[in-house]
JSON list of C-alpha atoms in Angstrom, two decimals:
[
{"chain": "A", "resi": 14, "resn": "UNK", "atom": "CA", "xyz": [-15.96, -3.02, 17.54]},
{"chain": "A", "resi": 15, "resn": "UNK", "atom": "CA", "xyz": [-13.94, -1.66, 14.83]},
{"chain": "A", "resi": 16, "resn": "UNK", "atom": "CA", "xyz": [-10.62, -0.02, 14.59]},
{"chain": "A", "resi": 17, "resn": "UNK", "atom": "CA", "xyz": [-10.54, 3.54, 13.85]},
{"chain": "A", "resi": 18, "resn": "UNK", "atom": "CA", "xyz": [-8.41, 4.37, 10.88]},
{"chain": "A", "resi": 19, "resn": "UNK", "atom": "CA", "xyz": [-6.97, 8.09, 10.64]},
{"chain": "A", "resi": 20, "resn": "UNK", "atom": "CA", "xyz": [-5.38, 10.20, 8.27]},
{"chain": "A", "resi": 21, "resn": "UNK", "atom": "CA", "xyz": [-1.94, 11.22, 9.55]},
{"chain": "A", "resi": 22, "resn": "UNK", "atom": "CA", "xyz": [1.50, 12.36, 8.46]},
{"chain": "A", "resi": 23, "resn": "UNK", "atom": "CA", "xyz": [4.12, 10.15, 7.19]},
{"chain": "A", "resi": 24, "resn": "UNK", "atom": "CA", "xyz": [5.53, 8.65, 10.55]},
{"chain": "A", "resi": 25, "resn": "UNK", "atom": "CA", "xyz": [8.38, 10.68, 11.41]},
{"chain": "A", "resi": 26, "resn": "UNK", "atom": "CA", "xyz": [11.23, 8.40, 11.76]},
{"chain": "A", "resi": 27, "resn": "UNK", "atom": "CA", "xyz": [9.87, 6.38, 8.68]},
{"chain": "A", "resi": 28, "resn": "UNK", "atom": "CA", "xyz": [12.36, 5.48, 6.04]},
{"chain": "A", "resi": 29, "resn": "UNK", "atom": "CA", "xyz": [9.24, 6.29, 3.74]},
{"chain": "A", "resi": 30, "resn": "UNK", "atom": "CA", "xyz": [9.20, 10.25, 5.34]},
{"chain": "A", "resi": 31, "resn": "UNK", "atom": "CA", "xyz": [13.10, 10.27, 3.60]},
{"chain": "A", "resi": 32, "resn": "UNK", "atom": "CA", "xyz": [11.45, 9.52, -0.16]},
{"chain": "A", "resi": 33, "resn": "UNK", "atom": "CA", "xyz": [8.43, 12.58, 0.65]},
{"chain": "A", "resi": 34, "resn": "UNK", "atom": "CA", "xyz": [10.73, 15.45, -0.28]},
{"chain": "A", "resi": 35, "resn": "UNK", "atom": "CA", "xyz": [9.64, 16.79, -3.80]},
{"chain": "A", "resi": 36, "resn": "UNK", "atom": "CA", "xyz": [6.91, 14.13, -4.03]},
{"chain": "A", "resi": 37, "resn": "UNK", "atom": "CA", "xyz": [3.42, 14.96, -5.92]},
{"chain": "A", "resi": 38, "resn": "UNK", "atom": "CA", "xyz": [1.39, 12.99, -3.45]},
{"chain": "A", "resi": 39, "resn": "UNK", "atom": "CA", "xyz": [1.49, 11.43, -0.18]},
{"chain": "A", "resi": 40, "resn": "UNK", "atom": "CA", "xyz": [-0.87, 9.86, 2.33]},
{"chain": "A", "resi": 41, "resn": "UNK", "atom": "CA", "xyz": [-0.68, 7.94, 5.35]},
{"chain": "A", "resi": 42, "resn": "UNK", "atom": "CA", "xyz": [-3.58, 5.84, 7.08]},
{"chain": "A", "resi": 43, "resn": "UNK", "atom": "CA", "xyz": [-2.97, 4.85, 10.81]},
{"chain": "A", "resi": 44, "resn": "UNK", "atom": "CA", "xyz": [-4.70, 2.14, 12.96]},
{"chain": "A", "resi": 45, "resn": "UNK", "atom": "CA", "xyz": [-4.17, -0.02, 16.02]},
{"chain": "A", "resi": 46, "resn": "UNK", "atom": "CA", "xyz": [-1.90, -2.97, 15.09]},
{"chain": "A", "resi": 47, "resn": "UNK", "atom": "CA", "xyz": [-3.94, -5.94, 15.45]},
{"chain": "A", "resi": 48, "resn": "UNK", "atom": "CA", "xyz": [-0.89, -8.60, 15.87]},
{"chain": "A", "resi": 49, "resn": "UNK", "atom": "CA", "xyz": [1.93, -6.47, 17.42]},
{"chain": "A", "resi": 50, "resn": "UNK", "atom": "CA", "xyz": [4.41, -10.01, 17.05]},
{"chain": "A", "resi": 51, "resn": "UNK", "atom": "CA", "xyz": [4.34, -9.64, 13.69]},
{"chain": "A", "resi": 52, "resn": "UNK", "atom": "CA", "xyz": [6.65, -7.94, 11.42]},
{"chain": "A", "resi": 53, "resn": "UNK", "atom": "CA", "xyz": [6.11, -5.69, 8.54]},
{"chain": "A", "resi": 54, "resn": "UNK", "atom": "CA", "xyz": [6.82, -7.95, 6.11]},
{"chain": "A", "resi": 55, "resn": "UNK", "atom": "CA", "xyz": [3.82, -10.25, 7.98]},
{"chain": "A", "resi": 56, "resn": "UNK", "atom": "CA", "xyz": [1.67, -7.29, 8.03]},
{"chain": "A", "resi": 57, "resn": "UNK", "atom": "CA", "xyz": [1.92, -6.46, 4.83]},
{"chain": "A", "resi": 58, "resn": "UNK", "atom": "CA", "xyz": [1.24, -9.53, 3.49]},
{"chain": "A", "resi": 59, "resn": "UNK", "atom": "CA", "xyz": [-1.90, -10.05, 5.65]},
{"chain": "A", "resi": 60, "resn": "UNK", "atom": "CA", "xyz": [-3.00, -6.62, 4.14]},
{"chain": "A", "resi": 61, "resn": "UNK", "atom": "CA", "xyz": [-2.42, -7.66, 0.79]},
{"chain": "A", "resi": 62, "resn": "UNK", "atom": "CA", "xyz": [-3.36, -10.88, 1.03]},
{"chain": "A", "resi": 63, "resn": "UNK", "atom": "CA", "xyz": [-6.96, -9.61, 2.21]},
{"chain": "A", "resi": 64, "resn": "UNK", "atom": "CA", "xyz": [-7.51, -7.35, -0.31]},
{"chain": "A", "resi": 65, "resn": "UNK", "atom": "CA", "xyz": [-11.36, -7.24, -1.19]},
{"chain": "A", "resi": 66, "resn": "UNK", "atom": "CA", "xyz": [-12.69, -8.25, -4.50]},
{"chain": "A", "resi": 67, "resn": "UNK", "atom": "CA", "xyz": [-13.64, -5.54, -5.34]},
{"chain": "A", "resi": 68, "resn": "UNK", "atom": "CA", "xyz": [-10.28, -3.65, -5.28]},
{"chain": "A", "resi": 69, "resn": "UNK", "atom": "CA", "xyz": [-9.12, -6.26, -8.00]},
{"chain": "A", "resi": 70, "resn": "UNK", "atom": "CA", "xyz": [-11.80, -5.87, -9.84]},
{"chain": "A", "resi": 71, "resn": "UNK", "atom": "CA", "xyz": [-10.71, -2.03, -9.72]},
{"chain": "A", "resi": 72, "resn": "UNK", "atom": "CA", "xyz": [-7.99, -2.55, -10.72]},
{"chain": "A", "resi": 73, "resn": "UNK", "atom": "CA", "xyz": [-8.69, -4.49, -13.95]},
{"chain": "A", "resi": 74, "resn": "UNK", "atom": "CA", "xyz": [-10.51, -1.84, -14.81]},
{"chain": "A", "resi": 75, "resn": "UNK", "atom": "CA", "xyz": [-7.89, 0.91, -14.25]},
{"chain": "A", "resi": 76, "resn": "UNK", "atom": "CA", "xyz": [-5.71, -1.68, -16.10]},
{"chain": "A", "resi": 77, "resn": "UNK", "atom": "CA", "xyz": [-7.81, -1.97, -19.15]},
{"chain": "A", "resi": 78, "resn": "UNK", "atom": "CA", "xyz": [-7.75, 1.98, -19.43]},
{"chain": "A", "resi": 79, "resn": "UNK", "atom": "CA", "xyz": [-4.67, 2.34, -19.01]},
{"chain": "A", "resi": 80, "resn": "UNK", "atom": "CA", "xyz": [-3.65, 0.11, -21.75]},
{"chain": "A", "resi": 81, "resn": "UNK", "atom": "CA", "xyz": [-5.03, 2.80, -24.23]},
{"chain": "A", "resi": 82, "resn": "UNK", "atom": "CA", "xyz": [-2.62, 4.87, -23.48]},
{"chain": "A", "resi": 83, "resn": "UNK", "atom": "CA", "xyz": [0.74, 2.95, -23.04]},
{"chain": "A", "resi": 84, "resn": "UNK", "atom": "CA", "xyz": [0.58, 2.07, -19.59]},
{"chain": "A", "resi": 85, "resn": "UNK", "atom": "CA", "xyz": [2.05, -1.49, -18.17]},
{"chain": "A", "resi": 86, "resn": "UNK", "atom": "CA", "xyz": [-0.54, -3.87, -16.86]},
{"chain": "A", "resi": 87, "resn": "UNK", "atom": "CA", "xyz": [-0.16, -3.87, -12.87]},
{"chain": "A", "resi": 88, "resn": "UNK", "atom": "CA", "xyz": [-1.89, -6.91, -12.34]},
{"chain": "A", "resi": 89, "resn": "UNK", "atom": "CA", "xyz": [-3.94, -7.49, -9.38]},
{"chain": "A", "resi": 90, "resn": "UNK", "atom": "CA", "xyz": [-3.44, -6.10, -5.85]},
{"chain": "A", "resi": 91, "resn": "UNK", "atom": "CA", "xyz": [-4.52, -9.42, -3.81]},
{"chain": "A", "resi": 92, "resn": "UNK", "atom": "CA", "xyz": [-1.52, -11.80, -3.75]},
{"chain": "A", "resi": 93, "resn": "UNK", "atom": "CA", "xyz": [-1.61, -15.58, -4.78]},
{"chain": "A", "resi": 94, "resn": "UNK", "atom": "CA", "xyz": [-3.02, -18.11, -2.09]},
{"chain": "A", "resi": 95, "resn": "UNK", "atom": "CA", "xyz": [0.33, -19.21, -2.78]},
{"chain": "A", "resi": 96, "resn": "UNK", "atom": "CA", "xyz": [2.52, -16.36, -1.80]},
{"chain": "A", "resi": 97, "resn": "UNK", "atom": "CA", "xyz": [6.04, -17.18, 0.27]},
{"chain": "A", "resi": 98, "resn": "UNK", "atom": "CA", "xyz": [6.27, -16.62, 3.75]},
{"chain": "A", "resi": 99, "resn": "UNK", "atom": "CA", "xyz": [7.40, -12.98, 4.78]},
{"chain": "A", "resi": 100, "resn": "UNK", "atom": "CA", "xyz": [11.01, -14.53, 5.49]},
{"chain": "A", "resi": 101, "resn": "UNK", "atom": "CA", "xyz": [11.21, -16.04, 2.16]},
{"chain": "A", "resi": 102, "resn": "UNK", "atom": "CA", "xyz": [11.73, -12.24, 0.36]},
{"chain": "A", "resi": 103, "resn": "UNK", "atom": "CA", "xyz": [14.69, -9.80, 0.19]},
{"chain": "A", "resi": 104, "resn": "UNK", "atom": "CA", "xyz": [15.16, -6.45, -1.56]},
{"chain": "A", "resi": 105, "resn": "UNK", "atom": "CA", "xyz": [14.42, -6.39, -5.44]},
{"chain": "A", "resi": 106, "resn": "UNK", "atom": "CA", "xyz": [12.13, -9.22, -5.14]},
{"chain": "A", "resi": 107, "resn": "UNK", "atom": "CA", "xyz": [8.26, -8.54, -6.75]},
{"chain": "A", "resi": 108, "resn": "UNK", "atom": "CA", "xyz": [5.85, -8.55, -3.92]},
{"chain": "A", "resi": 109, "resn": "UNK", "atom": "CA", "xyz": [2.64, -8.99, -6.16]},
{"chain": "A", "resi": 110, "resn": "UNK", "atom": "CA", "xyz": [2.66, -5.92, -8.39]},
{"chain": "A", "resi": 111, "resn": "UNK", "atom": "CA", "xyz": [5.17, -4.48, -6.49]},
{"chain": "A", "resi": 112, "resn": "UNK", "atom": "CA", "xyz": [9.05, -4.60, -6.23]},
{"chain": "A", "resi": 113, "resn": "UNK", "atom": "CA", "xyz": [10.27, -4.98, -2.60]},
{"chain": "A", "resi": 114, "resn": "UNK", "atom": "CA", "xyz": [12.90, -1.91, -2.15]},
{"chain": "A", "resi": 115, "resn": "UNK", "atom": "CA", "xyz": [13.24, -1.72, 1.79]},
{"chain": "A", "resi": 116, "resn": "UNK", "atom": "CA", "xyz": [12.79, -4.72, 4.07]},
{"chain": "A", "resi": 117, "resn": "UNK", "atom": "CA", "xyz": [13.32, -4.30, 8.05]},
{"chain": "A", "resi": 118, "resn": "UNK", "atom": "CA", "xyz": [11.43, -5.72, 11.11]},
{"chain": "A", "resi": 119, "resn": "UNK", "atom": "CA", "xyz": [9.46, -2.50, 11.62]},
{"chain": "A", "resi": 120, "resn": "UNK", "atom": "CA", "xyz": [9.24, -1.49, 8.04]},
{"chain": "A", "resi": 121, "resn": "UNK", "atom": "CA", "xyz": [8.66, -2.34, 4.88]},
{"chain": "A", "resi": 122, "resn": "UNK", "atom": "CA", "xyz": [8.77, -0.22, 1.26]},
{"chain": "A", "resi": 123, "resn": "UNK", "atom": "CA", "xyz": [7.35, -1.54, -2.26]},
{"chain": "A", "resi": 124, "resn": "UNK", "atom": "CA", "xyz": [7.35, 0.13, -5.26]},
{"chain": "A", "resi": 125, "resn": "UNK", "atom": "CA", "xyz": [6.48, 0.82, -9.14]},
{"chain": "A", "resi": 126, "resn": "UNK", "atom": "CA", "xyz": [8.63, 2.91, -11.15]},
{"chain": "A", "resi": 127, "resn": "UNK", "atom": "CA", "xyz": [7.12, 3.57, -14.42]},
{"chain": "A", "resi": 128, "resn": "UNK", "atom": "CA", "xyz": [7.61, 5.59, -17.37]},
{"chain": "A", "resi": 129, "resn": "UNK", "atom": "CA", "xyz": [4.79, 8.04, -15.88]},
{"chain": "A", "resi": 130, "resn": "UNK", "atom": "CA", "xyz": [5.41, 8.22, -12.13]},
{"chain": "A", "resi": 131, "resn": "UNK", "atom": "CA", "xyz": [7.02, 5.96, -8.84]},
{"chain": "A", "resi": 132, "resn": "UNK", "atom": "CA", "xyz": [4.64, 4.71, -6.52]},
{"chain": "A", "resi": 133, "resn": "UNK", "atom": "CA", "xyz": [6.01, 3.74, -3.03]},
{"chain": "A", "resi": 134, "resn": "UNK", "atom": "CA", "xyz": [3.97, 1.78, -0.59]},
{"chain": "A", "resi": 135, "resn": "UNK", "atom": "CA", "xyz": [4.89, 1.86, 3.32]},
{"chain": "A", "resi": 136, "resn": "UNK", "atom": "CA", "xyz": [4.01, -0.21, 5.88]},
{"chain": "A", "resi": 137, "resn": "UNK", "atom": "CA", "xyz": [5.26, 0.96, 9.40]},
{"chain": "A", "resi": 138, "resn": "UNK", "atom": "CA", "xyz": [4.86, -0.61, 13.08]},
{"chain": "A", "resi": 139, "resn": "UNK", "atom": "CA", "xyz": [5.20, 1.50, 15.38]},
{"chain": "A", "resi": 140, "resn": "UNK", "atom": "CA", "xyz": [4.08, 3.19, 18.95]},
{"chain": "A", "resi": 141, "resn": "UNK", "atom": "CA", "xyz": [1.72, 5.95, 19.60]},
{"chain": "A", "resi": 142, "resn": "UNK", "atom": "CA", "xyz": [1.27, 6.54, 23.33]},
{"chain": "A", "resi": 143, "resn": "UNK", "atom": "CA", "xyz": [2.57, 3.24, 24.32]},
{"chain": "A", "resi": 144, "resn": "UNK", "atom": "CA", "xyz": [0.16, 1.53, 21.86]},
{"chain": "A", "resi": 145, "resn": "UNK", "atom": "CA", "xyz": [1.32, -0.64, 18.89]},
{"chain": "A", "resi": 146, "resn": "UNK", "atom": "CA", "xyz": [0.35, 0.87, 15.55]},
{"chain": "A", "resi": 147, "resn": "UNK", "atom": "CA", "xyz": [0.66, 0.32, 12.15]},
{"chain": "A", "resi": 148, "resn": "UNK", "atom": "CA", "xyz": [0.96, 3.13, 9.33]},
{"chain": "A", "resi": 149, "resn": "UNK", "atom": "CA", "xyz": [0.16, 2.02, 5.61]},
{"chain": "A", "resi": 150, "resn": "UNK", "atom": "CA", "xyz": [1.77, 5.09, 3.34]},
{"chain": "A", "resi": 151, "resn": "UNK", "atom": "CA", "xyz": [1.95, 5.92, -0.24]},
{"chain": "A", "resi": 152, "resn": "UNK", "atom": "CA", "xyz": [4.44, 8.81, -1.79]},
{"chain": "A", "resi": 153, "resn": "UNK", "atom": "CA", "xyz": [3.82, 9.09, -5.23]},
{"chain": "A", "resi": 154, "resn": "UNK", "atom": "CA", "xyz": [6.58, 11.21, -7.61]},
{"chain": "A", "resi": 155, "resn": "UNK", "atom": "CA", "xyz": [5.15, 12.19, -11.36]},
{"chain": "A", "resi": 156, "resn": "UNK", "atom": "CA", "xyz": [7.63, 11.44, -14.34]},
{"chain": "A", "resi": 157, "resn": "UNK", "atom": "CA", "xyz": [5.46, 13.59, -16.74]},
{"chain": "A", "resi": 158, "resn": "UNK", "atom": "CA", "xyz": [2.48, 14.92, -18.09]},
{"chain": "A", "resi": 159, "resn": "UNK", "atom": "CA", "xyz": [0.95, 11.70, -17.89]},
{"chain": "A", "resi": 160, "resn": "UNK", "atom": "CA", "xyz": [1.54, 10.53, -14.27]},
{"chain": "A", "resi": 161, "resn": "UNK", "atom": "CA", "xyz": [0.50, 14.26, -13.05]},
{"chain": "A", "resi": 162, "resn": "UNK", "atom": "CA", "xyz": [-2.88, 13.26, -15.48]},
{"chain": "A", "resi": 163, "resn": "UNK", "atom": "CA", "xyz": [-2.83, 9.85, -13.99]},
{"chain": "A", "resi": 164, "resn": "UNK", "atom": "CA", "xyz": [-3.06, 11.11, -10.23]},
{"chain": "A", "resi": 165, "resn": "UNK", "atom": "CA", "xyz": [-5.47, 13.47, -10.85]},
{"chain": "A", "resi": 166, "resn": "UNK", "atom": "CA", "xyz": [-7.62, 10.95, -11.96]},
{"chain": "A", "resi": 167, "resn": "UNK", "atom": "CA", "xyz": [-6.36, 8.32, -9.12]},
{"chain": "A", "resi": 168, "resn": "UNK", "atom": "CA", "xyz": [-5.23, 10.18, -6.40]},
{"chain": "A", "resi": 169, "resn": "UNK", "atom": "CA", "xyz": [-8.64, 11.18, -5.45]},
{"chain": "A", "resi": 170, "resn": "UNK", "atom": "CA", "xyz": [-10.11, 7.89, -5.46]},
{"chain": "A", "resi": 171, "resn": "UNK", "atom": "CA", "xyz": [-6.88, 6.70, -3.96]},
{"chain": "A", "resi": 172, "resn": "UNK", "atom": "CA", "xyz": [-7.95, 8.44, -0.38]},
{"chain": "A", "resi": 173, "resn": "UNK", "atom": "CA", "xyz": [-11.45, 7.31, -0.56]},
{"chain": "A", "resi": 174, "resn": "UNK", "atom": "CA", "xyz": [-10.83, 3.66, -1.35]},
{"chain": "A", "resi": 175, "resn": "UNK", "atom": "CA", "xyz": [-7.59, 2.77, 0.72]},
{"chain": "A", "resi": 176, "resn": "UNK", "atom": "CA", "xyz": [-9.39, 3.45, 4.23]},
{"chain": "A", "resi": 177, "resn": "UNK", "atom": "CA", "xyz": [-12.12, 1.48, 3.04]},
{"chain": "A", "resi": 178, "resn": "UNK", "atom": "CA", "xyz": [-10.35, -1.27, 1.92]},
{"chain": "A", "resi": 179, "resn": "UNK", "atom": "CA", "xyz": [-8.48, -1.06, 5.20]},
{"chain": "A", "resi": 180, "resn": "UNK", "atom": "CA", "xyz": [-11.28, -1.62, 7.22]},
{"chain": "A", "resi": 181, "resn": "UNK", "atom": "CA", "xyz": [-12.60, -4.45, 5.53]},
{"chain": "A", "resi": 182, "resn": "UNK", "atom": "CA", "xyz": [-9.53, -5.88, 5.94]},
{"chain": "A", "resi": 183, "resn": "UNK", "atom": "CA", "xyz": [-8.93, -5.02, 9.52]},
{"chain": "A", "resi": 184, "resn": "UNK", "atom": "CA", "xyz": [-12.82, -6.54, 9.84]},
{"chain": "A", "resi": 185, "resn": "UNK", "atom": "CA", "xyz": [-11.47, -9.81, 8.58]},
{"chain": "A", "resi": 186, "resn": "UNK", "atom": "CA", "xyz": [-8.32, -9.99, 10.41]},
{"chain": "A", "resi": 187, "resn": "UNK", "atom": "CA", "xyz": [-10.51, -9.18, 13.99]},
{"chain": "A", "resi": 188, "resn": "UNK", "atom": "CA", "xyz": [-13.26, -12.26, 12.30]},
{"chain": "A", "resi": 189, "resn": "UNK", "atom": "CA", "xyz": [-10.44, -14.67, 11.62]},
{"chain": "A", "resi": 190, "resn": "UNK", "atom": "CA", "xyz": [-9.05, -14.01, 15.42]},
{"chain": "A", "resi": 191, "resn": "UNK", "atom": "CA", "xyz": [-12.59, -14.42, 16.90]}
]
């Protein structure tokens, strides 16, 4: 059986819903957490380290465009088999292509700050109705001309790709568990 995923608002009490005022973009995907024990650090590193092919091989794409234009490399978005444990990292660390700006048990905030725009990347536990959730957010804030360009372009594909790549990788979690 698989896990719905739904669009929502930035959880409320998020430290993410503080960086949303004045931002150019924000989303926020919701699903039942499939190991409550863990903390967002955990979760987010189980996320990222499932990260299909496919969305790496997206993203060397968008990183060869990009390059035409000025834009920094990102990398890719699955982390190395050899990533630290989730209590190994503290704030200002890089997560992957990310920088590691808020760490607490519940949640956890990465980011990019660029020349063009900052992207900030949420996960929250939380409860809905008594049931333990987990809400993966992104508030984006345009520099420019290009990072308004740039989320035109990505933003789109942004909200069609992240709940697919979250259920694949809610698919493998329930697998691995099986």
């Amino acid at each position: 059986m698989s896990t719905p995923i739904t669009r929502q608002a930035l959880p409320a009490h998020s430290h993410i819903a503080a960086q949303a005022p004045g931002a150019d973009f924000a989303d926020c995907y919701c699903f039942s957490d499939p190991c409550p024990q863990a903390s967002a650090m955990e979760t987010y590193l189980t996320v990222m380290g499932r990260t299909p092919r496919w969305m790496d091989f997206l993203m060397a794409v968008r990183n060869q465009v990009v390059r035409l234009v000025g834009l920094k490399n990102l990398g890719a978005m699955q982390l190395p088999p050899d990533a630290k444990p989730a209590s190994g990292y503290r704030v200002g660390e890089r997560v992957g292509i990310f920088s590691l700006i808020h760490l607490a048990a519940n949640e956890v905030i990465v980011c990019d700050d660029d020349k063009h725009l900052r992207v900030q990347v949420s996960v929250v536990k939380h409860r809905e109705q008594g049931q333990p959730m987990v809400s993966v957010s992104t508030v984006v804030h345009n520099h420019n001309r290009l990072g308004r360009l740039y989320m035109a372009v990505v933003g789109p594909a942004h909200q069609i790709l992240v709940p697919i790549m979250l259920r694949q990788v809610l698919h493998g979690a329930s697998a691995a568990h099986r």
